[in-house]
């Protein structure tokens, strides 16, 4: 019987994305087979990465919460069922499941090689036994270039190469080519903040707009959009636009776009304004 993925990472079912990442970081470093020489380190490292790959992906996590391990069992026809393969990485052998998620034409692999997850997360590797070390180059993207994907001219080994960057790539990820690795450096955006595939933006409205309601225009990842502010809107209200966030780089759906309402409270009122507020007794 497989252990519960939440138990493997030592988090509860209500753990945030940040809590899951922190737990993974601690355990992956502790049990990496190149660092930990105990007999069970390899198996634990595989289990930690398997748990993280599921719980860090909103769609896979939702399927796991509903179906448990059966969601990924090729014999159970779960939503992520697939064929089981064995992969070798240097001196280590790992079994993983190649999954084709719902509504996707292809997949890079579900439970992928644990070293790939580790290197994508940490941007480094302990082992030198895996073959010649590839040179790493860095490319800098704006926030929206990373969201939508783009083509970048990068100088590789003294030659300019045009490289296609996939939509949804995030800061710190690496793209591995046959003879080099490309490290992705995403610049922060003045307004948009990313959490996984979700995007958050703060929008200021006036006190009267919050009380009376209004229609306002806000920036989005594409064209500006109009939203309705309901009368009586409270500070820090979150408005959720489903499927308007960032497209998952592996094809597992699209995140949401969240608008946080910030109410601007006036700091200076004239005498007439103060009298009106007193009369309203708000």
Coordinates of C-alpha atoms in Angstrom, one line a residue:
X1 CA 0.0 0.0 0.0
X2 CA 1.3 3.4 -0.9
X3 CA 1.6 6.0 1.8
X4 CA -0.7 9.0 1.7
X5 CA 0.9 11.8 -0.3
X6 CA 0.1 14.4 2.5
X7 CA 1.7 12.1 5.0
X8 CA 4.8 11.6 2.8
X9 CA 5.4 15.4 2.8
X10 CA 4.3 15.9 6.4
X11 CA 1.5 18.4 5.5
X12 CA -2.2 18.4 6.0
X13 CA -4.9 18.6 3.3
X14 CA -5.4 22.3 3.9
X15 CA -1.7 23.1 3.3
X16 CA -1.0 26.1 1.1
X17 CA 1.1 25.9 -2.0
X18 CA 3.9 27.6 -0.1
X19 CA 3.7 25.0 2.7
X20 CA 3.9 22.1 0.2
X21 CA 6.9 23.7 -1.5
X22 CA 8.7 24.2 1.8
X23 CA 8.0 20.6 2.9
X24 CA 9.3 19.3 -0.4
X25 CA 12.4 21.4 -0.3
X26 CA 13.4 20.2 3.1
X27 CA 12.8 16.5 2.4
X28 CA 14.2 16.4 -1.1
X29 CA 17.5 17.8 0.1
X30 CA 17.6 15.4 3.1
X31 CA 17.0 12.2 1.0
X32 CA 18.7 13.0 -2.3
X33 CA 20.6 9.7 -3.0
X34 CA 23.8 11.5 -3.8
X35 CA 23.7 13.2 -0.3
X36 CA 22.0 10.6 1.8
X37 CA 23.8 7.2 1.7
X38 CA 21.2 5.2 3.8
X39 CA 19.7 2.1 2.2
X40 CA 16.2 3.6 1.9
X41 CA 17.1 7.1 0.7
X42 CA 16.5 6.3 -3.0
X43 CA 13.0 4.9 -2.3
X44 CA 12.1 7.8 0.0
X45 CA 13.5 10.4 -2.6
X46 CA 11.3 8.8 -5.3
X47 CA 8.2 8.9 -3.0
X48 CA 8.8 12.5 -2.0
X49 CA 9.0 13.7 -5.6
X50 CA 6.0 11.6 -6.6
X51 CA 4.0 13.2 -3.8
X52 CA 5.2 16.7 -4.6
X53 CA 4.4 16.4 -8.4
X54 CA 0.8 15.6 -7.5
X55 CA 0.2 18.0 -4.6
X56 CA 1.8 20.9 -6.4
X57 CA -0.4 20.6 -9.4
X58 CA -4.0 21.8 -8.8
X59 CA -5.6 19.4 -11.2
X60 CA -3.7 16.4 -10.0
X61 CA -4.3 17.4 -6.4
X62 CA -8.0 17.7 -6.9
X63 CA -8.1 14.2 -8.5
X64 CA -6.0 12.8 -5.7
X65 CA -8.3 14.3 -3.0
X66 CA -11.3 12.7 -4.7
X67 CA -10.0 9.3 -5.8
X68 CA -6.8 8.8 -3.8
X69 CA -4.0 6.7 -5.5
X70 CA -6.6 5.2 -7.8
X71 CA -6.6 8.5 -9.8
X72 CA -3.2 7.5 -11.1
X73 CA -3.5 3.7 -11.2
X74 CA -3.4 2.4 -14.8
X75 CA -5.5 -0.5 -13.8
X76 CA -8.3 1.6 -12.3
X77 CA -9.2 3.9 -15.2
X78 CA -8.6 6.8 -13.0
X79 CA -8.4 10.3 -14.6
X80 CA -4.6 10.1 -14.8
X81 CA -4.1 6.4 -15.5
X82 CA -1.3 5.4 -17.8
X83 CA 1.5 3.0 -18.5
X84 CA 4.3 2.3 -16.1
X85 CA 7.9 2.6 -17.2
X86 CA 11.3 2.3 -15.7
X87 CA 13.9 5.0 -16.0
X88 CA 17.6 5.0 -15.2
X89 CA 19.4 8.1 -14.0
X90 CA 23.1 7.4 -13.4
X91 CA 23.4 4.6 -11.0
X92 CA 19.7 5.0 -9.9
X93 CA 16.6 3.2 -11.3
X94 CA 13.2 4.7 -10.9
X95 CA 9.7 3.5 -11.9
X96 CA 7.3 6.2 -13.0
X97 CA 3.9 6.4 -14.7
X98 CA 3.5 8.1 -18.0
X99 CA 0.1 9.8 -17.8
X100 CA -2.1 11.6 -20.4
X101 CA -4.3 13.9 -18.4
X102 CA -7.8 14.6 -19.4
X103 CA -8.3 16.9 -22.4
X104 CA -4.7 16.8 -23.3
X105 CA -3.1 15.7 -26.5
X106 CA 0.2 14.7 -25.0
X107 CA 2.1 14.8 -21.7
X108 CA 5.7 15.2 -20.7
X109 CA 5.1 12.4 -18.2
X110 CA 3.1 12.3 -15.0
X111 CA 5.4 10.8 -12.3
X112 CA 8.5 11.9 -14.1
X113 CA 12.1 11.1 -13.2
X114 CA 12.6 12.4 -9.7
X115 CA 15.9 14.0 -10.6
X116 CA 14.1 16.1 -13.2
X117 CA 11.7 17.4 -10.6
X118 CA 14.5 18.1 -8.2
X119 CA 16.6 20.0 -10.7
X120 CA 13.7 22.0 -12.0
X121 CA 12.9 23.0 -8.4
X122 CA 16.4 23.7 -7.1
X123 CA 18.2 24.4 -10.4
X124 CA 21.0 22.2 -9.4
X125 CA 22.2 18.5 -9.2
X126 CA 24.4 16.7 -6.8
X127 CA 25.6 14.0 -9.1
X128 CA 28.4 14.1 -11.6
X129 CA 27.8 10.4 -12.6
X130 CA 24.9 11.3 -14.9
X131 CA 27.1 12.3 -17.8
X132 CA 28.9 15.4 -19.1
X133 CA 27.9 18.6 -17.3
X134 CA 25.9 20.8 -19.7
X135 CA 26.6 24.6 -19.9
X136 CA 23.8 26.7 -18.5
X137 CA 22.7 30.0 -20.1
X138 CA 20.3 32.5 -18.7
X139 CA 17.5 34.3 -20.5
X140 CA 15.5 37.1 -18.9
X141 CA 11.7 37.4 -19.6
X142 CA 9.1 40.0 -18.7
X143 CA 6.2 38.7 -16.6
X144 CA 3.9 38.7 -19.7
X145 CA 6.4 37.0 -21.9
X146 CA 6.5 34.1 -19.5
X147 CA 2.7 34.0 -19.3
X148 CA 2.1 34.0 -23.0
X149 CA 5.3 32.4 -24.3
X150 CA 7.7 34.1 -26.8
X151 CA 10.7 33.7 -29.0
X152 CA 14.0 34.9 -27.6
X153 CA 17.4 35.5 -29.3
X154 CA 20.0 33.9 -27.0
X155 CA 23.7 33.7 -27.5
X156 CA 24.7 30.0 -27.1
X157 CA 28.4 29.1 -27.4
X158 CA 29.1 32.3 -29.3
X159 CA 26.2 31.9 -31.7
X160 CA 22.8 33.6 -31.7
X161 CA 20.0 31.1 -31.5
X162 CA 16.2 31.8 -31.6
X163 CA 14.6 29.8 -28.9
X164 CA 10.9 29.3 -28.4
X165 CA 9.8 29.8 -24.8
X166 CA 6.6 27.9 -23.8
X167 CA 3.7 29.7 -22.4
X168 CA 3.3 29.4 -18.6
X169 CA 7.0 29.0 -17.7
X170 CA 7.9 30.3 -14.3
X171 CA 10.9 32.0 -12.7
X172 CA 13.7 29.6 -11.9
X173 CA 12.6 26.8 -14.3
X174 CA 15.1 25.4 -16.7
X175 CA 14.7 24.1 -20.3
X176 CA 17.1 21.3 -21.1
X177 CA 18.4 20.9 -24.6
X178 CA 20.7 18.3 -26.0
X179 CA 23.9 20.4 -25.5
X180 CA 22.9 23.1 -23.0
X181 CA 20.5 24.2 -20.4
X182 CA 18.5 27.4 -20.4
X183 CA 17.7 29.0 -17.1
X184 CA 14.6 31.2 -17.0
X185 CA 14.7 34.5 -15.1
X186 CA 11.3 36.2 -14.9
X187 CA 11.2 39.9 -14.0
X188 CA 8.5 40.8 -11.4
X189 CA 5.4 42.8 -12.6
X190 CA 4.4 46.0 -11.1
X191 CA 0.8 44.9 -10.6
X192 CA 0.4 41.1 -11.2
X193 CA 1.6 38.6 -8.6
X194 CA 1.8 34.9 -9.5
X195 CA 1.0 31.9 -7.2
X196 CA 1.3 28.7 -9.2
X197 CA -0.9 29.2 -12.2
X198 CA -3.1 31.8 -10.4
X199 CA -2.6 35.5 -10.7
X200 CA -3.5 38.2 -8.2
X201 CA -3.9 41.9 -8.8
X202 CA -4.9 44.7 -6.3
X203 CA -7.4 47.2 -7.5
X204 CA -8.2 50.4 -5.6
X205 CA -11.8 51.8 -5.4
X206 CA -13.2 54.8 -3.6
X207 CA -15.3 54.6 -0.4
X208 CA -18.4 55.7 -2.4
X209 CA -17.8 53.0 -5.0
X210 CA -17.6 50.4 -2.3
X211 CA -20.8 51.6 -0.7
X212 CA -22.9 52.3 -3.8
X213 CA -21.4 49.8 -6.3
X214 CA -20.0 50.6 -9.7
X215 CA -18.5 49.2 -12.9
X216 CA -14.8 49.6 -13.3
X217 CA -12.1 48.6 -15.8
X218 CA -9.0 46.7 -14.7
X219 CA -5.9 45.3 -16.4
X220 CA -5.8 41.6 -17.1
X221 CA -3.2 39.2 -18.7
X222 CA -4.8 40.1 -22.1
X223 CA -7.1 43.1 -22.8
X224 CA -8.5 45.3 -20.0
X225 CA -11.8 43.9 -18.6
X226 CA -14.8 45.5 -16.9
X227 CA -16.1 44.1 -13.6
X228 CA -19.0 45.0 -11.5
X229 CA -18.5 46.2 -7.9
X230 CA -21.4 45.2 -5.8
X231 CA -22.9 47.7 -3.4
X232 CA -21.5 47.1 0.1
X233 CA -18.3 45.6 -1.1
X234 CA -15.9 45.0 1.9
X235 CA -12.2 45.7 2.1
X236 CA -9.9 42.9 0.7
X237 CA -12.8 41.2 -1.2
X238 CA -11.5 38.7 -3.7
X239 CA -13.2 38.5 -7.1
X240 CA -12.3 35.3 -8.9
X241 CA -12.3 35.0 -12.7
X242 CA -12.1 31.2 -13.4
X243 CA -9.7 30.1 -16.1
X244 CA -8.3 33.6 -16.7
X245 CA -5.0 32.9 -15.1
X246 CA -1.9 31.2 -16.5
X247 CA -2.0 28.2 -18.8
X248 CA -0.2 25.2 -17.2
X249 CA 3.1 24.6 -18.9
X250 CA 2.3 20.8 -19.0
X251 CA -1.2 21.3 -20.4
X252 CA -3.1 20.7 -17.1
X253 CA -5.7 23.4 -17.5
X254 CA -5.4 27.2 -16.7
X255 CA -5.3 29.0 -13.4
X256 CA -7.6 31.7 -12.1
X257 CA -7.3 35.4 -12.0
X258 CA -8.0 37.1 -8.6
X259 CA -8.9 40.7 -8.1
X260 CA -8.4 42.0 -4.6
X261 CA -10.4 45.1 -3.8
X262 CA -8.6 47.7 -1.8
X263 CA -10.9 50.5 -0.5
X264 CA -9.3 53.9 -0.4
X265 CA -10.4 55.7 2.7
X266 CA -10.2 59.5 2.5
X267 CA -7.8 61.0 5.0
X268 CA -8.9 64.6 4.6
X269 CA -12.5 65.7 4.5
X270 CA -13.9 69.2 4.5
X271 CA -16.5 70.3 7.0
X272 CA -19.4 69.7 4.6
X273 CA -18.3 66.1 3.8
X274 CA -17.9 65.4 7.5
X275 CA -21.4 66.6 8.2
X276 CA -22.9 64.5 5.4
X277 CA -21.2 61.4 6.8
X278 CA -22.5 62.1 10.3
X279 CA -25.9 62.5 8.9
X280 CA -25.6 59.1 7.1
X281 CA -24.4 57.6 10.4
X282 CA -22.2 55.0 8.5

